Amino acid sequence: MATGRKATGKKAAATSVPDGVVTLEMVAEEAGVSPSTVSRILNGTAKVRESKVRAVRAAISKLQFQPNPVARSLARGRSMSVGVVIQAIDSPFYGEALAAIEKGLFRAGYSVLFLSGHWREDDERRCVEHLLARRVEGIILVTSCLPDAELVRLAKQVPIVLTGRSIEAERSYSMDADSTPGARLATEYLIGQGHRKIAFIAGPADHPDSQQRLNGYKAALANAKIAYSAKLVVPGDYTDGGGHLAMNRLLDSKSEFTAVFAANDQMAYGAMLALHRRGLRVPQNVSVVGFDDLPTSSYIIPPLTTVHRSINELGEAAAEAMIDLLDGRVPVSKQSSATLAIRESTKPLRH
Amino acid sequence: MATGRKATGKKAAATSVPDGVVTLEMVAEEAGVSPSTVSRILNGTAKVRESKVRAVRAAISKLQFQPNPVARSLARGRSMSVGVVIQAIDSPFYGEALAAIEKGLFRAGYSVLFLSGHWREDDERRCVEHLLARRVEGIILVTSCLPDAELVRLAKQVPIVLTGRSIEAERSYSMDADSTPGARLATEYLIGQGHRKIAFIAGPADHPDSQQRLNGYKAALANAKIAYSAKLVVPGDYTDGGGHLAMNRLLDSKSEFTAVFAANDQMAYGAMLALHRRGLRVPQNVSVVGFDDLPTSSYIIPPLTTVHRSINELGEAAAEAMIDLLDGRVPVSKQSSATLAIRESTKPLRH
DNA sequence: ACCGATTTGGAAAGCGCTTTCAAAAGTAGC
DNA sequence: GCTACTTTTGAAAGCGCTTTCCAAATCGGT
């Protein structure tokens, strides 16, 4: 229980499997070759006589040698790590993205240093600084809050990949999975179901992503020759609570609507609750569509009709793009288009 | 767009703010002192004449010097990074924990290398290996799947903090935020509301945490002199889908019950949907209680009564414990007890 | 058996910082 | 002004690898 055995001075008894850390030099000695040879074998940077290779291999496994990545990084001048800054790790959406990113980078031998920016520009800037100081080889910014100019400047220092944003800069890759088509898809679906008065719960106004969703909504309306009414658009903040508030506001404004399109699933949840509280039923009285298709959306009551984009694919693509960038390749953009997961929160409007 | 300017050979023109990387040596030269002095100032490891301190400070800001953490790590033999392995980053629960851990460690100057184990023992083992190879100074295992013996062995190599588990080992800290009391609290609440036939949707059987929840349930029953019935306990897997399945199974088994306690919120969601599908209303026909109090639980319909533990505090505590361990202190355990968030998924049973 | 062309492999110089060691510079005390 | 200490400070030796440079070994040919 107590602290117990304290640091056992560096020079402990030498056993067959050394107590402390095994170095490449020890391996060299054990195998009767020079350190350079061991290094060469480790990295395959030169031909080495088969007999020595075997001896070294044996020594390595006997001593259980593991190259020290720190020393390696220093010598090579490469840290083999990339930074990921995400806004809110506790959102299921970003969590999934992060998981995919981590997986992809891990496979390629990179470690990921992840930090969250909490949607605050300052915090994000600090994260980036920290990552730069840590000498990451690249930075993936998931939905960055930083101004374009700053990102462009950043891209000069280190390869970056951006999601939900788009900038013009070398050694950078923007995966601006444009939300417009998805939003349009959702809105058109509602229109197809006979809805004409469709409210929209928007995301933060300064968010490109959120603007795209608004644009998609508008485009669908325009296409169907339905007049856009600003009164049917209420701002939200991408949280459940925000959706709840927005719906209440909408309801209070007495604007009539038969369907709601929320810019993300979480806001749709909140909106549905608000509706429920006022005795309005989904989808009988109001149809609701979300955006993101969070895992929980299939299990909520009623299961939510929502725009689905494989966030997993997004994450994987981000990781891949970063690896391409790091290897000096130009990432190939492969867009995965949005689909609509039709569930039970929507129904045709009966006249 | 295209690849454009390629690597610009190392020796570029020397400008006032060097193009490449500024080293401590350059600072030393600029300030007219020796590298050791700069290092001493940087680390405050010795007294240095005020005039030199100023000169060095000036040089540092002039050159915009940032010490290279890789070199520093190598020299000091400390990586200033800790590993965090989590099972499913895409779960809101773990996401929040991770965020808190990250925050705490970041403040203390550590970077976090995070990996996810996907609930698979093998994957987790691989993560740990990777972290060890990366020379992290400590590892935080959030709900580890590894067998005790292995953890004990691991603790010999590096300080570890465990959540949701408990092992006996030096230089380790288990934050087995015992779920038993929370589960008991939930069950007792249902009993207090007059329920006698309370079903339990369990988590994975091999999960200590999930066992605790079962135990808490049993204890509350026993305390109220209610016979425990194995038929009212169905296994789940901590996912929404699992809860849905479990509830269907329960319903099919024709066992009677007036309330359900799900071992986590996600399963409660799934269970509620299953109930809904069968035309059973929550809480009118069945009361439902969850465990975890996910952010969404307040916004689901009906808002879920659930056991709340500050997962944020848990994460912070984990980070703090790790820092204590790293500094050679013995972490003080500070349990935060569970509370019940009473919402609208439960109601008194009327006779 | 000898010579030039290849391979192999070791020595040694870093990578950028920390830290030990001992010399240089202050500070008192007489 | 000189001795005896007590700071300050610089030189240099690492930390554990990679990589360049060059000598040694090997090989093919005649």
Coordinates of C-alpha atoms in Angstrom, one line a residue, chain A residues 1-6 21-22 66-71 73-74 79-81 89-92 94-96 98-99 102-103 106 109-116 118 126-127 129-130 132-135 156 167-171 240-242 244 266 269-270 272-273 276-277 281 295-296 298-303 328-330 344, chain B residues 1-6 21-22 66-71 73-74 79-81 89-92 94-96 98-99 102-103 106 109-116 118 126-127 129-130 132-135 156 167-171 240-242 244 266 269-270 272-273 276-277 281 295-296 298-303 328-330 344:
Chain A
M1 CA 0.0 0.0 0.0
A2 CA 2.5 2.6 1.1
T3 CA 5.1 4.0 -1.2
G4 CA 7.4 1.1 -0.7
R5 CA 10.5 0.5 -2.8
K6 CA 11.9 3.8 -3.9
V21 CA 16.5 -0.1 -20.4
V22 CA 18.2 -2.1 -23.1
Q66 CA 13.0 -2.1 -28.1
P67 CA 14.4 0.9 -29.9
N68 CA 13.9 4.1 -28.0
P69 CA 11.6 6.3 -30.1
V70 CA 12.8 9.4 -28.4
A71 CA 16.4 8.9 -29.4
S73 CA 13.2 10.9 -33.2
L74 CA 16.0 13.1 -32.2
S79 CA 8.8 12.8 -34.2
M80 CA 6.5 10.2 -35.7
S81 CA 3.5 11.8 -34.1
I89 CA -14.3 15.1 -27.6
D90 CA -17.4 14.4 -25.5
S91 CA -19.6 14.7 -28.5
P92 CA -20.4 11.3 -29.9
Y94 CA -16.3 13.9 -32.8
G95 CA -15.6 10.9 -30.7
E96 CA -16.2 8.6 -33.6
L98 CA -11.3 10.7 -33.4
A99 CA -11.4 7.0 -33.1
E102 CA -6.4 7.3 -34.3
K103 CA -6.8 4.0 -35.9
F106 CA -1.7 4.1 -35.5
G109 CA 3.1 4.0 -37.0
Y110 CA 2.3 7.5 -35.9
S111 CA 1.1 8.4 -32.4
V112 CA -1.6 10.9 -32.0
L113 CA -1.4 13.7 -29.6
F114 CA -4.9 14.9 -29.2
L115 CA -6.2 18.0 -27.6
S116 CA -9.6 19.6 -27.5
H118 CA -13.7 23.6 -26.8
R126 CA -3.0 27.2 -27.6
C127 CA -3.4 23.6 -28.6
E129 CA 1.1 26.0 -30.2
H130 CA 1.6 23.1 -27.9
L132 CA 4.0 22.6 -32.7
A133 CA 6.3 22.8 -29.7
R134 CA 6.0 19.1 -29.4
R135 CA 7.2 18.9 -32.9
K156 CA 3.4 26.8 -44.0
I167 CA -8.5 26.7 -47.3
E168 CA -6.1 27.2 -50.2
A169 CA -2.6 26.3 -49.1
E170 CA 0.2 23.9 -50.0
R171 CA 0.9 20.9 -47.9
D240 CA -29.5 19.2 -27.1
G241 CA -30.2 22.1 -24.8
G242 CA -29.9 24.5 -27.7
H244 CA -34.8 22.5 -26.9
Q266 CA -28.6 16.6 -30.8
Y269 CA -33.4 15.5 -29.7
G270 CA -33.9 18.7 -27.8
M272 CA -38.5 16.7 -29.9
L273 CA -38.5 17.0 -26.2
H276 CA -43.4 16.5 -26.4
R277 CA -43.7 18.9 -23.5
R281 CA -46.4 14.4 -31.2
P295 CA -25.6 6.0 -33.0
T296 CA -28.3 6.8 -30.5
S298 CA -31.8 4.9 -34.1
Y299 CA -32.9 4.3 -30.5
I300 CA -34.5 7.5 -29.6
I301 CA -38.2 7.7 -29.5
P302 CA -39.3 7.9 -32.2
P303 CA -36.2 6.8 -34.1
G328 CA 4.9 14.0 -49.8
R329 CA 2.0 12.7 -51.8
V330 CA -1.0 14.7 -52.8
E344 CA -39.9 7.2 -37.7
Chain B
M1 CA -2.9 23.2 -55.8
A2 CA 0.0 21.0 -57.0
T3 CA 2.7 19.9 -54.8
G4 CA 4.7 23.0 -55.4
R5 CA 7.8 24.0 -53.6
K6 CA 9.6 20.9 -52.4
V21 CA 14.7 25.4 -36.2
V22 CA 16.3 27.5 -33.6
Q66 CA 11.3 26.9 -28.4
P67 CA 13.2 24.1 -26.7
N68 CA 12.9 20.9 -28.6
P69 CA 11.0 18.5 -26.4
V70 CA 12.4 15.5 -28.1
A71 CA 16.0 16.4 -27.3
S73 CA 13.2 14.0 -23.3
L74 CA 16.3 12.2 -24.5
S79 CA 9.2 11.7 -22.2
M80 CA 6.7 14.0 -20.5
S81 CA 3.9 12.0 -22.0
I89 CA -13.8 6.7 -27.6
D90 CA -17.0 7.1 -29.5
S91 CA -19.1 6.5 -26.4
P92 CA -20.1 9.8 -24.8
Y94 CA -15.6 7.7 -22.3
G95 CA -15.3 10.8 -24.4
E96 CA -16.1 13.0 -21.5
L98 CA -11.0 11.5 -21.9
A99 CA -11.6 15.2 -22.1
E102 CA -6.5 15.4 -21.2
K103 CA -7.2 18.7 -19.6
F106 CA -2.1 19.1 -20.3
G109 CA 2.7 19.7 -19.0
Y110 CA 2.2 16.2 -20.1
S111 CA 1.0 15.2 -23.5
V112 CA -1.4 12.4 -23.8
L113 CA -1.1 9.6 -26.2
F114 CA -4.4 8.0 -26.5
L115 CA -5.4 4.7 -28.0
S116 CA -8.6 2.8 -27.9
H118 CA -12.3 -1.6 -28.5
R126 CA -1.2 -4.0 -28.2
C127 CA -2.0 -0.5 -27.1
E129 CA 2.9 -2.3 -25.8
H130 CA 2.9 0.6 -28.1
L132 CA 5.5 1.3 -23.5
A133 CA 7.6 1.4 -26.6
R134 CA 6.9 5.1 -26.9
R135 CA 8.3 5.4 -23.4
K156 CA 6.0 -2.9 -12.1
I167 CA -5.6 -4.1 -8.2
E168 CA -3.0 -4.3 -5.5
A169 CA 0.3 -3.0 -6.8
E170 CA 2.8 -0.4 -5.9
R171 CA 3.0 2.7 -8.1
D240 CA -28.4 0.9 -27.2
G241 CA -28.9 -2.1 -29.4
G242 CA -28.2 -4.4 -26.6
H244 CA -33.3 -3.0 -27.0
Q266 CA -27.6 3.6 -23.5
Y269 CA -32.6 4.1 -24.3
G270 CA -32.8 0.9 -26.2
M272 CA -37.4 2.3 -23.8
L273 CA -37.7 2.0 -27.5
H276 CA -42.5 1.9 -26.9
R277 CA -42.7 -0.5 -29.8
R281 CA -45.5 3.7 -22.0
P295 CA -25.8 14.5 -21.4
T296 CA -28.5 13.3 -23.7
S298 CA -32.0 14.9 -20.0
Y299 CA -33.3 15.3 -23.4
I300 CA -34.6 12.0 -24.3
I301 CA -38.3 11.3 -24.2
P302 CA -39.1 10.9 -21.4
P303 CA -36.1 12.4 -19.7
G328 CA 6.4 10.1 -6.4
R329 CA 3.4 11.0 -4.2
V330 CA 0.8 8.6 -3.1
E344 CA -39.5 11.6 -15.8

